[in-house]
PDB file of C-alpha atoms in Angstrom:
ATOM      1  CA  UNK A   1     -12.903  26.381  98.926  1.00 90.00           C
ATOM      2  CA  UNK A   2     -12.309  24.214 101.796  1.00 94.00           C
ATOM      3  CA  UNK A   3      -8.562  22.934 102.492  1.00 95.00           C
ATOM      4  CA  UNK A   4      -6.551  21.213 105.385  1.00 97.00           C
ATOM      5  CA  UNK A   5      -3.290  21.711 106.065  1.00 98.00           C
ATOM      6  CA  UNK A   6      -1.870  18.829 107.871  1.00 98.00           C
ATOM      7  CA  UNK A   7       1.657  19.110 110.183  1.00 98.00           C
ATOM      8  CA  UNK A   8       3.611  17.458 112.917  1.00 98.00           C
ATOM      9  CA  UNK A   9       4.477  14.183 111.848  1.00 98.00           C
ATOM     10  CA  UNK A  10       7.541  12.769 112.215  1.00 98.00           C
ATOM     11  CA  UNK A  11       9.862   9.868 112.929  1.00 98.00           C
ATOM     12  CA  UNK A  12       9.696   8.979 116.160  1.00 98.00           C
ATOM     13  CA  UNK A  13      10.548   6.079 118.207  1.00 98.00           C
ATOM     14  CA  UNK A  14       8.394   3.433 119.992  1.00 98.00           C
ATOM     15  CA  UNK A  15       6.804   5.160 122.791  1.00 98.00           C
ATOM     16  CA  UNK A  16       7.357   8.441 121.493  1.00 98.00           C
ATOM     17  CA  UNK A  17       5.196  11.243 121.412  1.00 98.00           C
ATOM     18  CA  UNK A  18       3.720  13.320 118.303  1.00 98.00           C
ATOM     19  CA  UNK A  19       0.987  15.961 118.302  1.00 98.00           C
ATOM     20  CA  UNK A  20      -0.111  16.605 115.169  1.00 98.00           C
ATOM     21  CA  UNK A  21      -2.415  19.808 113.892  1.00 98.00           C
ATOM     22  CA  UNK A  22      -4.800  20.529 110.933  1.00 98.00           C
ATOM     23  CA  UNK A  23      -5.417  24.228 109.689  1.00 98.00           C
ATOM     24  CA  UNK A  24      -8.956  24.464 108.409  1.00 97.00           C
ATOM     25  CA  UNK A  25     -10.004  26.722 106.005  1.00 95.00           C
ATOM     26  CA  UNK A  26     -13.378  27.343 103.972  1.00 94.00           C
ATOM     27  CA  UNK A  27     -15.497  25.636 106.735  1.00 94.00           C
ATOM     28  CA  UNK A  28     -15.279  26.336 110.749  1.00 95.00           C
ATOM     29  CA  UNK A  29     -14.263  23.445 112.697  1.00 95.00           C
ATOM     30  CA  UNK A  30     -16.168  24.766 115.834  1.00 94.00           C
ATOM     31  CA  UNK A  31     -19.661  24.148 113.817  1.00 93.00           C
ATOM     32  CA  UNK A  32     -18.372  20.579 112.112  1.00 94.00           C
ATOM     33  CA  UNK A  33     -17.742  17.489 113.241  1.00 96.00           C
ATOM     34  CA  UNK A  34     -14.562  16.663 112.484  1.00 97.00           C
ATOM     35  CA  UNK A  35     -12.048  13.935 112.347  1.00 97.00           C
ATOM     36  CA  UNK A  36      -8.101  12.492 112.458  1.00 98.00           C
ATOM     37  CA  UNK A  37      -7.902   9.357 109.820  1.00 98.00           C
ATOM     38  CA  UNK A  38      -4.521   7.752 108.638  1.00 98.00           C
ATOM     39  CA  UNK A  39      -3.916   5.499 105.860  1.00 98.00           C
ATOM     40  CA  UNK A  40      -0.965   2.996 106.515  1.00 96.00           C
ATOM     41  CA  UNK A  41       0.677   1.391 103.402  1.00 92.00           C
ATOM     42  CA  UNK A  42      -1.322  -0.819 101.406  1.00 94.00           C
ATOM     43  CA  UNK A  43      -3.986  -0.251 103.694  1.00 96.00           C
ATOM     44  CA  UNK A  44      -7.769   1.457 103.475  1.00 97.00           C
ATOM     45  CA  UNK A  45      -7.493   4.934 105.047  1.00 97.00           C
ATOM     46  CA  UNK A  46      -9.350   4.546 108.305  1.00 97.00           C
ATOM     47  CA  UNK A  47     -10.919   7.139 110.468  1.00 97.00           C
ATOM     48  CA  UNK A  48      -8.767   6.958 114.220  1.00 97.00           C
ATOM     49  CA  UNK A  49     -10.308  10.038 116.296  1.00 98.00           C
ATOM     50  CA  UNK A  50     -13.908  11.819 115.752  1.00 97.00           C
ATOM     51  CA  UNK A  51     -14.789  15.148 117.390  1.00 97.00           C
ATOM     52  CA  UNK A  52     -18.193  16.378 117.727  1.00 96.00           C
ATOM     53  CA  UNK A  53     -19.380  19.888 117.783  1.00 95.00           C
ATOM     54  CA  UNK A  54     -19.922  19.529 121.359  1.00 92.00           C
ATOM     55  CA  UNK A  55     -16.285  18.365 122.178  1.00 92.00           C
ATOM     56  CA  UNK A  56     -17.962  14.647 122.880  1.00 96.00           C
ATOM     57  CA  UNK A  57     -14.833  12.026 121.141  1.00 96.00           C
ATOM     58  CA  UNK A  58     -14.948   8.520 120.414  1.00 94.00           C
ATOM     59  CA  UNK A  59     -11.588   6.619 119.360  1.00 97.00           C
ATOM     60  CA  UNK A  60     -10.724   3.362 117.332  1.00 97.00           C
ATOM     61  CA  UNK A  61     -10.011   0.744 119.901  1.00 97.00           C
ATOM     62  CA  UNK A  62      -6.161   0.702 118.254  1.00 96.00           C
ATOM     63  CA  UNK A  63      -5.497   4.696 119.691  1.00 98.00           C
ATOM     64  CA  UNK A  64      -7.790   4.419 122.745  1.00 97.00           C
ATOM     65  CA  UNK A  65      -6.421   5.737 125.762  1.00 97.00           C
ATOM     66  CA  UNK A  66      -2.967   6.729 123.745  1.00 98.00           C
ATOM     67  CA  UNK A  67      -4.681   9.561 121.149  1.00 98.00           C
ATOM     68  CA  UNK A  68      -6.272  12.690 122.239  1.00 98.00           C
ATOM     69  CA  UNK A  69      -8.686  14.889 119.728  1.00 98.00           C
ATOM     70  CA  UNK A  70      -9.127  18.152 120.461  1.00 97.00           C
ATOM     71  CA  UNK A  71      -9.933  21.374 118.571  1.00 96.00           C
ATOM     72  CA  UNK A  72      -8.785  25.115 118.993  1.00 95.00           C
ATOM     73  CA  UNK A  73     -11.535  27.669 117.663  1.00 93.00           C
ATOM     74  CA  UNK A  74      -9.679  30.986 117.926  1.00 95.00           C
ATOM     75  CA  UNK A  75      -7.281  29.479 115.553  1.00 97.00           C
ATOM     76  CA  UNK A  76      -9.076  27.350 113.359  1.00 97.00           C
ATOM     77  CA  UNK A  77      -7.584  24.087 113.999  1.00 98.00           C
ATOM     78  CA  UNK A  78      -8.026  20.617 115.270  1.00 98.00           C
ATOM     79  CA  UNK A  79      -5.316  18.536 117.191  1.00 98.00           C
ATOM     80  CA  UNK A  80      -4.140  14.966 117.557  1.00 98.00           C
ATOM     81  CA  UNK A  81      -1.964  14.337 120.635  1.00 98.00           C
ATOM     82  CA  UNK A  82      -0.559  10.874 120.569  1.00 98.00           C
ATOM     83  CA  UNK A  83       1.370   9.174 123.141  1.00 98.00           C
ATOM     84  CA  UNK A  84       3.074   5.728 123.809  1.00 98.00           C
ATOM     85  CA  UNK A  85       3.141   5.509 119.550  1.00 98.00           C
ATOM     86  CA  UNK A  86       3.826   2.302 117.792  1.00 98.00           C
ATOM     87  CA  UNK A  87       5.217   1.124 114.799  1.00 97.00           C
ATOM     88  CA  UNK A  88       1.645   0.315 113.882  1.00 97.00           C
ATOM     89  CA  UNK A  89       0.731   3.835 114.089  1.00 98.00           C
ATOM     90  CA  UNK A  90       3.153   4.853 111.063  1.00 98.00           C
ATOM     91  CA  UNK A  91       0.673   5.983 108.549  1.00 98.00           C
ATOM     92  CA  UNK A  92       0.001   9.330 106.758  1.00 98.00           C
ATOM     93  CA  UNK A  93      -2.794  11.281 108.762  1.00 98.00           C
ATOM     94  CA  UNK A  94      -5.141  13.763 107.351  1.00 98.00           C
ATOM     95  CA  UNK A  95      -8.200  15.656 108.984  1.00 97.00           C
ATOM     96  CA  UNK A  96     -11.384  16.211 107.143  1.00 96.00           C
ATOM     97  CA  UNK A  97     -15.118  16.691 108.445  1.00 94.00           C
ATOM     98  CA  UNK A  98     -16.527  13.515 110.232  1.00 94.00           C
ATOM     99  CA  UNK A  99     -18.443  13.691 106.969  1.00 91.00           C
ATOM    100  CA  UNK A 100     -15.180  14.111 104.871  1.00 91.00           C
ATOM    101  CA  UNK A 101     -15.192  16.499 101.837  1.00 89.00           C
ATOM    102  CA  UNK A 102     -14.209  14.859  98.828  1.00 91.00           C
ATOM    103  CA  UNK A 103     -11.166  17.061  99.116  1.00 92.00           C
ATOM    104  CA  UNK A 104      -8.281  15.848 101.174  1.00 95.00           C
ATOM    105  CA  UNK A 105      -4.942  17.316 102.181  1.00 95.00           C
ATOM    106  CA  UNK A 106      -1.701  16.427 102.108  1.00 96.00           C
ATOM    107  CA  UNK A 107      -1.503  14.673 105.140  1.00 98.00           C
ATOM    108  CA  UNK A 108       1.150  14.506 107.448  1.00 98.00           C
ATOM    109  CA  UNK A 109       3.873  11.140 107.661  1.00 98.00           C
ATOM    110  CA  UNK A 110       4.034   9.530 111.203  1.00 98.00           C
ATOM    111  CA  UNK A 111       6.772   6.999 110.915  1.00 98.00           C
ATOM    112  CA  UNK A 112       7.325   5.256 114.359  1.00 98.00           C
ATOM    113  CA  UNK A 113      10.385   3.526 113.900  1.00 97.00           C
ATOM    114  CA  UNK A 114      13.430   2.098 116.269  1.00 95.00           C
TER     115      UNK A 114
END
């Protein structure tokens, strides 16, 4: 049974920094593409940061050159560093496959907030 376990958000203010982490289990994340998406209120949940198996990442143009994908074999996880956040950015973010499983966890609140 595959699952994500989603941590690290926060509330954090403009500018602030978050990095959040997924723990994969049922699938290996070093053989998947994977991916960070967020849903903010009222809003579509969007996918923000893609990972291929070959480490190559692409961004939405909203987190380019602030968010950082990266994954950690040994321990089964994938990573979203974020920098210089904004209150745009507050949104609950999950990870799934780049293909997402019809499962989804929890997610994890990011609340950027003065």
């Amino acid at each position: 049974q595959v699952q994500f376990v989603e941590s690290g958000g926060g509330l954090v203010q403009p500018g602030g920094s978050l990095r959040l982490s997924c723990a994969a289990s049922g699938i290996s994340v070093s053989i998947r593409a994977m991916g960070w998406y967020r849903q903010a209120p009222g809003k579509q949940r969007e996918l923000v940061a893609p990972i291929a198996v070959g480490g190559r990442t692409n961004y939405a143009d909203s987190v380019t050159g602030r968010f950082t994908i990266s994954r950690d074999s040994a321990k089964n996880t994938v990573i979203l560093q974020m920098h210089s956040l904004k209150p745009e950015d507050t949104a609950v973010y999950y990870c799934n496959a780049y293909l997402p499983y019809n499962y989804w966890g929890q997610g994890t609140q990011v609340t950027v907030s003065s």
